[in-house]
Short mmCIF file of C-alpha atoms in Angstrom, two decimals:
data_model
loop_
_atom_site.label_atom_id
_atom_site.label_comp_id
_atom_site.label_asym_id
_atom_site.label_seq_id
_atom_site.Cartn_x
_atom_site.Cartn_y
_atom_site.Cartn_z
CA UNK A 428 -58.24 77.53 -88.52
CA UNK A 429 -55.84 80.05 -86.65
CA UNK A 430 -57.67 79.68 -83.74
CA UNK A 431 -57.87 75.60 -84.06
CA UNK A 432 -54.82 76.02 -84.54
CA UNK A 433 -53.85 77.91 -80.96
CA UNK A 434 -56.50 75.71 -79.24
CA UNK A 435 -54.33 72.64 -80.21
CA UNK A 436 -51.04 74.35 -78.62
CA UNK A 437 -53.03 75.53 -75.44
CA UNK A 438 -53.77 71.72 -74.95
CA UNK A 439 -50.03 69.97 -75.76
CA UNK A 440 -48.65 73.50 -73.58
CA UNK A 441 -51.02 72.61 -70.52
CA UNK A 442 -51.63 68.97 -70.72
CA UNK A 443 -47.74 68.18 -71.92
CA UNK A 444 -47.75 66.17 -75.46
CA UNK A 445 -46.69 63.03 -73.39
CA UNK A 446 -50.06 62.53 -72.36
CA UNK A 447 -53.03 60.84 -74.10
CA UNK A 448 -55.47 62.67 -73.03
CA UNK A 449 -58.61 60.47 -71.21
CA UNK A 450 -61.34 61.83 -68.46
CA UNK A 451 -60.77 58.56 -66.36
CA UNK A 452 -63.89 58.38 -63.74
CA UNK A 453 -62.60 54.82 -62.55
CA UNK A 454 -59.09 53.54 -60.84
CA UNK A 455 -59.23 50.45 -59.47
CA UNK A 456 -56.86 49.09 -58.77
CA UNK A 457 -53.77 50.84 -56.14
CA UNK A 458 -51.55 53.40 -58.57
CA UNK A 459 -54.12 53.57 -61.18
CA UNK A 460 -52.80 50.91 -62.76
CA UNK A 461 -51.11 47.38 -63.25
CA UNK A 462 -48.25 49.10 -64.12
CA UNK A 463 -48.12 51.01 -60.66
CA UNK A 464 -47.20 54.18 -62.79
CA UNK A 465 -48.86 56.31 -60.75
CA UNK A 466 -50.19 58.47 -63.64
CA UNK A 467 -53.19 60.56 -64.55
CA UNK A 468 -54.97 62.15 -67.10
CA UNK A 469 -56.67 63.96 -65.33
CA UNK A 470 -56.00 67.96 -63.56
CA UNK A 471 -56.48 68.46 -60.57
CA UNK A 472 -58.41 71.07 -58.95
CA UNK A 473 -56.67 74.48 -59.73
CA UNK A 474 -58.02 75.33 -55.63
CA UNK A 475 -59.09 72.36 -53.97
CA UNK A 476 -61.60 72.14 -51.50
CA UNK A 477 -62.01 69.30 -48.65
CA UNK A 478 -65.61 68.21 -50.03
CA UNK A 479 -66.59 65.52 -47.11
CA UNK A 480 -64.61 63.42 -45.00
CA UNK A 481 -65.73 59.45 -43.96
CA UNK A 482 -64.37 58.31 -40.73
CA UNK A 483 -63.72 54.16 -39.65
CA UNK A 484 -62.58 55.49 -36.13
CA UNK A 485 -59.83 53.15 -36.88
CA UNK A 486 -56.19 53.33 -37.76
CA UNK A 487 -55.04 52.93 -41.56
CA UNK A 488 -52.08 52.75 -43.90
CA UNK A 489 -54.56 51.62 -46.39
CA UNK A 490 -55.02 53.28 -49.81
CA UNK A 491 -58.03 53.61 -51.51
CA UNK A 492 -58.99 52.26 -54.84
CA UNK A 493 -62.89 53.36 -56.92
CA UNK A 494 -64.88 51.56 -59.39
CA UNK A 495 -68.41 52.82 -60.59
CA UNK A 496 -69.00 55.80 -58.35
CA UNK A 497 -67.62 53.48 -55.18
CA UNK A 498 -64.71 53.50 -52.80
CA UNK A 499 -62.94 51.05 -51.45
CA UNK A 500 -59.85 50.69 -48.36
CA UNK A 501 -59.11 48.60 -45.59
CA UNK A 502 -58.02 49.47 -41.89
CA UNK A 503 -56.34 47.90 -38.94
CA UNK A 504 -59.57 47.03 -37.44
CA UNK A 505 -59.77 44.39 -40.68
CA UNK A 506 -63.22 46.43 -41.98
CA UNK A 507 -62.86 46.48 -45.37
CA UNK A 508 -65.29 49.79 -46.41
CA UNK A 509 -67.00 50.56 -48.84
CA UNK A 510 -67.82 54.18 -49.16
CA UNK A 511 -70.04 55.77 -52.21
CA UNK A 512 -68.73 59.43 -54.03
CA UNK A 513 -70.84 60.94 -52.08
CA UNK A 514 -69.32 59.79 -48.93
CA UNK A 515 -72.15 58.02 -47.89
CA UNK A 516 -70.66 54.08 -46.42
CA UNK A 517 -72.17 51.77 -48.40
CA UNK A 518 -71.68 48.13 -46.52
CA UNK A 519 -68.27 46.82 -43.97
CA UNK A 520 -66.76 43.95 -44.29
CA UNK A 521 -64.88 42.54 -40.92
CA UNK A 522 -62.62 40.19 -42.63
CA UNK A 523 -61.07 40.06 -38.53
CA UNK A 524 -57.50 40.68 -39.10
CA UNK A 525 -55.24 43.91 -39.84
CA UNK A 526 -56.18 45.24 -43.83
CA UNK A 527 -53.03 47.07 -44.78
CA UNK A 528 -52.54 46.26 -48.45
CA UNK A 529 -54.75 48.10 -51.08
CA UNK A 530 -57.30 46.13 -52.29
CA UNK A 531 -58.41 46.00 -56.29
CA UNK A 532 -61.55 46.15 -58.23
CA UNK A 533 -61.45 43.74 -61.01
CA UNK A 534 -65.17 42.86 -62.79
CA UNK A 535 -67.22 43.21 -59.21
CA UNK A 536 -65.16 41.47 -57.31
CA UNK A 537 -63.20 43.99 -54.86
CA UNK A 538 -59.92 41.64 -53.83
CA UNK A 539 -57.35 42.12 -50.89
CA UNK A 540 -55.04 40.41 -48.75
CA UNK A 541 -54.85 40.64 -44.92
CA UNK A 542 -52.02 39.99 -42.34
CA UNK A 543 -53.93 36.69 -41.93
CA UNK A 544 -52.08 35.76 -44.84
CA UNK A 545 -55.41 35.10 -46.96
CA UNK A 546 -56.28 36.84 -50.30
CA UNK A 547 -59.68 37.30 -49.80
CA UNK A 548 -63.05 38.47 -53.09
CA UNK A 549 -66.48 40.07 -52.11
CA UNK A 550 -68.90 41.16 -54.11
CA UNK A 551 -68.98 45.32 -54.69
CA UNK A 552 -72.41 45.43 -55.06
CA UNK A 553 -73.04 43.99 -51.39
CA UNK A 554 -69.88 43.24 -49.71
CA UNK A 555 -70.84 39.52 -49.43
CA UNK A 556 -67.66 37.07 -49.32
CA UNK A 557 -66.62 35.43 -52.07
CA UNK A 558 -64.01 33.36 -52.13
CA UNK A 559 -60.40 33.17 -49.92
CA UNK A 560 -56.84 31.76 -51.27
CA UNK A 561 -54.72 30.54 -48.02
CA UNK A 562 -50.71 31.92 -48.68
CA UNK A 563 -48.47 30.89 -45.05
CA UNK A 564 -48.01 34.25 -44.20
CA UNK A 565 -49.70 38.54 -44.35
CA UNK A 566 -49.95 39.89 -47.32
CA UNK A 567 -49.53 43.57 -47.00
CA UNK A 568 -48.99 44.53 -50.75
CA UNK A 569 -51.91 45.05 -52.78
CA UNK A 570 -52.77 42.48 -54.91
CA UNK A 571 -52.60 43.04 -58.81
CA UNK A 572 -53.31 41.70 -62.03
CA UNK A 573 -52.21 40.73 -65.24
CA UNK A 574 -53.85 39.83 -68.74
CA UNK A 575 -52.66 38.51 -72.36
CA UNK A 576 -55.42 37.16 -74.35
CA UNK A 577 -58.34 35.78 -72.98
CA UNK A 578 -56.02 34.36 -69.53
CA UNK A 579 -55.96 36.24 -66.56
CA UNK A 580 -54.60 36.21 -62.99
CA UNK A 581 -54.86 37.85 -59.93
CA UNK A 582 -51.82 38.25 -57.86
CA UNK A 583 -50.41 38.61 -54.38
CA UNK A 584 -46.94 38.72 -52.96
CA UNK A 585 -46.90 37.21 -49.06
CA UNK A 586 -44.15 37.15 -45.58
CA UNK A 587 -44.51 32.95 -46.94
CA UNK A 588 -41.42 34.55 -49.74
CA UNK A 589 -44.03 33.52 -52.72
CA UNK A 590 -45.64 35.67 -55.65
CA UNK A 591 -48.80 34.17 -55.63
CA UNK A 592 -50.81 33.91 -58.76
CA UNK A 593 -54.92 32.79 -58.83
CA UNK A 594 -57.82 32.29 -60.64
CA UNK A 595 -59.91 35.42 -60.58
CA UNK A 596 -62.94 34.23 -60.82
CA UNK A 597 -62.42 31.37 -57.81
CA UNK A 598 -60.04 31.68 -56.16
CA UNK A 599 -57.86 28.46 -57.04
CA UNK A 600 -54.42 28.89 -57.14
CA UNK A 601 -52.91 29.15 -60.89
CA UNK A 602 -49.30 28.89 -59.85
CA UNK A 603 -46.95 30.80 -57.46
CA UNK A 604 -43.15 31.69 -57.72
CA UNK A 605 -40.27 31.59 -55.01
CA UNK A 606 -38.36 33.84 -53.11
CA UNK A 607 -35.58 34.26 -51.38
CA UNK A 608 -37.42 36.50 -48.34
CA UNK A 609 -40.45 38.34 -47.32
CA UNK A 610 -42.20 39.63 -50.66
CA UNK A 611 -43.57 43.44 -48.70
CA UNK A 612 -44.53 45.13 -51.76
CA UNK A 613 -47.16 44.92 -55.24
CA UNK A 614 -45.60 43.04 -58.41
CA UNK A 615 -46.72 45.42 -61.33
CA UNK A 616 -47.11 44.13 -64.39
CA UNK A 617 -46.57 45.48 -68.10
CA UNK A 618 -45.99 44.38 -71.64
CA UNK A 619 -46.81 41.00 -71.04
CA UNK A 620 -44.21 41.11 -67.91
CA UNK A 621 -44.53 40.65 -63.98
CA UNK A 622 -41.83 42.47 -62.29
CA UNK A 623 -40.58 42.46 -57.84
CA UNK A 624 -38.65 42.86 -55.49
CA UNK A 625 -38.72 41.99 -51.90
CA UNK A 626 -36.52 41.50 -49.10
CA UNK A 627 -33.78 39.03 -50.34
CA UNK A 628 -32.54 42.28 -52.97
CA UNK A 629 -33.76 40.97 -56.19
CA UNK A 630 -36.12 41.89 -59.06
CA UNK A 631 -37.57 39.21 -60.83
CA UNK A 632 -39.28 39.25 -64.06
CA UNK A 633 -42.00 36.32 -64.61
CA UNK A 634 -43.54 35.29 -67.71
CA UNK A 635 -47.59 35.47 -67.26
CA UNK A 636 -49.01 33.15 -68.62
CA UNK A 637 -46.20 30.00 -66.63
CA UNK A 638 -45.21 31.84 -63.94
CA UNK A 639 -41.38 30.99 -65.00
CA UNK A 640 -38.70 33.16 -64.39
CA UNK A 641 -37.24 34.95 -66.90
CA UNK A 642 -34.72 37.55 -65.66
CA UNK A 643 -33.30 37.74 -61.92
CA UNK A 644 -31.38 40.99 -61.46
CA UNK A 645 -29.03 41.37 -58.21
CA UNK A 646 -29.84 44.38 -56.38
CA UNK A 647 -28.21 43.28 -53.18
CA UNK A 648 -29.99 45.46 -50.99
CA UNK A 649 -33.77 44.83 -49.37
CA UNK A 650 -36.93 46.51 -51.34
CA UNK A 651 -39.72 47.27 -48.91
CA UNK A 652 -41.71 48.69 -51.63
CA UNK A 653 -42.85 48.07 -55.61
CA UNK A 654 -41.34 48.56 -59.06
CA UNK A 655 -43.32 50.61 -61.18
CA UNK A 656 -42.84 50.70 -65.20
CA UNK A 657 -42.99 52.32 -68.38
CA UNK A 658 -42.59 50.35 -71.51
CA UNK A 659 -39.01 48.50 -71.16
CA UNK A 660 -37.92 50.66 -67.74
CA UNK A 661 -38.95 49.76 -64.19
CA UNK A 662 -38.07 52.50 -61.43
CA UNK A 663 -37.87 51.32 -57.63
CA UNK A 664 -35.66 52.09 -54.21
CA UNK A 665 -34.16 50.52 -51.90
CA UNK A 666 -34.04 50.23 -47.61
CA UNK A 667 -30.85 52.06 -48.10
CA UNK A 668 -31.86 55.50 -49.58
CA UNK A 669 -31.26 54.86 -53.30
CA UNK A 670 -33.73 55.32 -56.53
CA UNK A 671 -33.21 52.67 -59.39
CA UNK A 672 -33.76 52.56 -63.12
CA UNK A 673 -33.75 49.07 -65.09
CA UNK A 674 -33.85 48.39 -68.55
CA UNK A 675 -35.73 44.87 -68.59
CA UNK A 676 -34.58 44.12 -72.10
CA UNK A 677 -30.98 43.82 -70.87
CA UNK A 678 -31.72 43.63 -67.53
CA UNK A 679 -29.11 45.76 -66.77
CA UNK A 680 -28.79 48.61 -64.33
CA UNK A 681 -29.32 52.20 -65.89
CA UNK A 682 -28.62 54.10 -63.33
CA UNK A 683 -28.76 54.69 -59.18
CA UNK A 684 -28.91 57.83 -57.71
CA UNK A 685 -28.81 58.35 -53.70
CA UNK A 686 -31.72 59.90 -52.61
CA UNK A 687 -29.37 62.34 -50.22
CA UNK A 688 -28.53 65.10 -49.13
CA UNK A 689 -30.04 62.64 -45.51
CA UNK A 690 -30.16 58.63 -45.71
CA UNK A 691 -33.60 57.30 -45.65
CA UNK A 692 -35.38 54.34 -46.93
CA UNK A 693 -37.56 54.44 -50.17
CA UNK A 694 -40.34 53.10 -49.21
CA UNK A 695 -42.75 55.20 -51.72
CA UNK A 696 -43.23 53.52 -55.03
CA UNK A 697 -42.65 55.89 -57.61
CA UNK A 698 -44.64 57.94 -60.00
CA UNK A 699 -43.73 58.15 -64.08
CA UNK A 700 -44.14 61.08 -66.24
CA UNK A 701 -42.77 61.93 -69.61
CA UNK A 702 -39.17 62.11 -68.63
CA UNK A 703 -39.59 62.55 -64.83
CA UNK A 704 -39.52 60.24 -61.69
CA UNK A 705 -41.09 61.17 -58.80
CA UNK A 706 -40.71 59.63 -55.51
CA UNK A 707 -40.31 60.12 -51.35
CA UNK A 708 -37.96 59.34 -48.81
CA UNK A 709 -38.42 58.86 -44.99
CA UNK A 710 -35.43 61.42 -45.12
CA UNK A 711 -38.89 63.73 -45.58
CA UNK A 712 -38.10 64.51 -48.71
CA UNK A 713 -39.85 64.30 -52.54
CA UNK A 714 -37.87 64.09 -55.50
CA UNK A 715 -37.64 64.73 -59.14
CA UNK A 716 -35.20 62.45 -60.79
CA UNK A 717 -34.58 62.31 -65.04
CA UNK A 718 -36.06 59.03 -66.13
CA UNK A 719 -33.28 58.91 -69.00
CA UNK A 720 -30.19 59.65 -66.13
CA UNK A 721 -31.17 59.82 -62.83
CA UNK A 722 -30.12 63.03 -61.82
CA UNK A 723 -32.11 65.16 -59.47
CA UNK A 724 -33.97 67.75 -60.60
CA UNK A 725 -35.50 69.27 -57.70
CA UNK A 726 -36.83 68.06 -54.74
CA UNK A 727 -39.25 69.58 -51.73
CA UNK A 728 -39.15 69.09 -48.32
CA UNK A 729 -41.86 68.31 -45.67
CA UNK A 730 -42.04 67.77 -41.79
CA UNK A 731 -42.36 63.80 -41.72
CA UNK A 732 -41.38 61.39 -44.00
CA UNK A 733 -42.84 60.63 -47.68
CA UNK A 734 -43.28 57.19 -47.29
CA UNK A 735 -46.90 57.19 -49.22
CA UNK A 736 -46.66 56.70 -53.12
CA UNK A 737 -46.98 60.36 -55.56
CA UNK A 738 -49.61 60.71 -58.20
CA UNK A 739 -48.24 62.71 -61.19
CA UNK A 740 -50.52 64.81 -63.57
CA UNK A 741 -50.11 66.52 -66.31
CA UNK A 742 -48.01 69.45 -64.99
CA UNK A 743 -48.65 68.35 -61.03
CA UNK A 744 -47.48 65.90 -58.42
CA UNK A 745 -49.89 65.09 -55.53
CA UNK A 746 -48.61 63.41 -52.20
CA UNK A 747 -49.13 63.05 -48.69
CA UNK A 748 -46.16 63.10 -45.88
CA UNK A 749 -46.53 61.57 -42.26
CA UNK A 750 -46.90 65.74 -40.80
CA UNK A 751 -50.16 65.85 -41.68
CA UNK A 752 -50.54 67.90 -44.47
CA UNK A 753 -51.37 66.75 -48.66
CA UNK A 754 -49.18 68.43 -51.32
CA UNK A 755 -49.68 69.81 -54.97
CA UNK A 756 -46.54 71.28 -55.92
CA UNK A 757 -45.56 71.87 -60.46
CA UNK A 758 -44.20 69.21 -61.58
CA UNK A 759 -41.56 70.87 -63.77
CA UNK A 760 -39.20 72.88 -60.31
CA UNK A 761 -41.59 71.53 -56.97
CA UNK A 762 -42.61 74.86 -56.27
CA UNK A 763 -45.74 74.32 -53.55
CA UNK A 764 -48.90 75.15 -55.45
CA UNK A 765 -51.43 74.24 -52.64
CA UNK A 766 -51.55 72.02 -48.75
CA UNK A 767 -53.81 71.25 -46.36
CA UNK A 768 -53.03 69.46 -43.04
CA UNK A 769 -54.99 67.00 -42.41
CA UNK A 770 -54.62 66.83 -38.57
CA UNK A 771 -53.32 63.00 -38.90
CA UNK A 772 -50.22 61.41 -40.94
CA UNK A 773 -50.69 60.95 -44.08
CA UNK A 774 -49.38 57.65 -46.30
CA UNK A 775 -51.86 56.90 -47.98
CA UNK A 776 -51.75 57.34 -52.12
CA UNK A 777 -54.39 59.05 -53.42
CA UNK A 778 -56.91 58.41 -56.30
CA UNK A 779 -57.99 60.92 -58.74
CA UNK A 780 -60.48 61.64 -60.98
CA UNK A 781 -61.72 64.34 -63.70
CA UNK A 782 -63.05 66.41 -61.01
CA UNK A 783 -62.46 65.12 -56.93
CA UNK A 784 -59.68 63.64 -55.94
CA UNK A 785 -59.46 60.90 -52.46
CA UNK A 786 -56.77 59.80 -50.15
CA UNK A 787 -56.95 57.92 -46.80
CA UNK A 788 -55.81 60.15 -43.37
CA UNK A 789 -53.56 57.57 -40.76
CA UNK A 790 -56.81 57.74 -38.10
CA UNK A 791 -58.50 56.01 -40.68
CA UNK A 792 -60.28 59.20 -42.67
CA UNK A 793 -61.15 58.78 -45.91
CA UNK A 794 -61.42 63.11 -47.15
CA UNK A 795 -62.43 63.99 -50.92
CA UNK A 796 -61.20 67.77 -52.38
CA UNK A 797 -62.52 69.46 -55.62
CA UNK A 798 -62.36 72.34 -57.28
CA UNK A 799 -63.36 75.38 -54.14
CA UNK A 800 -67.51 77.35 -55.23
CA UNK A 801 -66.98 80.29 -55.94
CA UNK A 802 -69.51 82.44 -53.93
#
């Protein structure tokens, strides 16, 4: 009995009582979940070592996703590449237009937007084109998905000022909602709410079934990234360098904190842990805020802009910087535990699975890291 209690206590201390421990091998959508929270229950390797890398030879600012043993990502040439978790290229699809938006995978389809304004779906096994949906301007943010009962829709924001929703099986339009400027980031979905912001400086809360606005929250500063969600709360940054918490139930800003000391736009999507919000800034810092009050708990300075979005695990933070390094910090106090110099800027958000994590460098390399082998 005592042994059992000690085991339970160890698990709570090691992983945090706020995390439901489920080992996951899938990461089918940008940031790992439809709420874009960047939170993983998986435990990062204690001593990460590079297992393999695959190069496309083309610049990329995309991020990878993972489904059924295959990793998918795009590049500036317009190539969508499928790579096995063993580092073997399965297929390539040429869209003919730059793919900066991370793809997503749903029911055997890889769905992605490109700078030609077209949302495409290809077969995940073969790369065969299944359908296309045309917007009137470029798509820079990842597609996302909502589901309510038996109904589902694929979401994509466009520089045509609209958030588009399409049928995932056919690519036919379901609805679209207009904003007042470019939509640069991805929409998030949780609790039967779609939430997105854009260059008009307005957070919009949308009903997924009808596409009607439930609420608007005027920030006044344009947002080049995406909100993340946890329960009734949404977290996001703005171009002037502030980070916000908004209560979606009341439509009120709960807190706003300037990510100083130096100014810098917040292009990262906040990662949400239990009581903590972690995000980067173009001022070269990664920050950890109190989710409740917004005070800065710690900050970690890199030698480059932090434009990619971090992933938080029960006790660690994983992220990249344009200084070329990938970092693992201790979530509790921001102490550096590990780093790896890729030799190229990193603006990708990582994929974290049970024993391996994957991340892209801007020179077009997909890197896989696992526990360092003994001996």
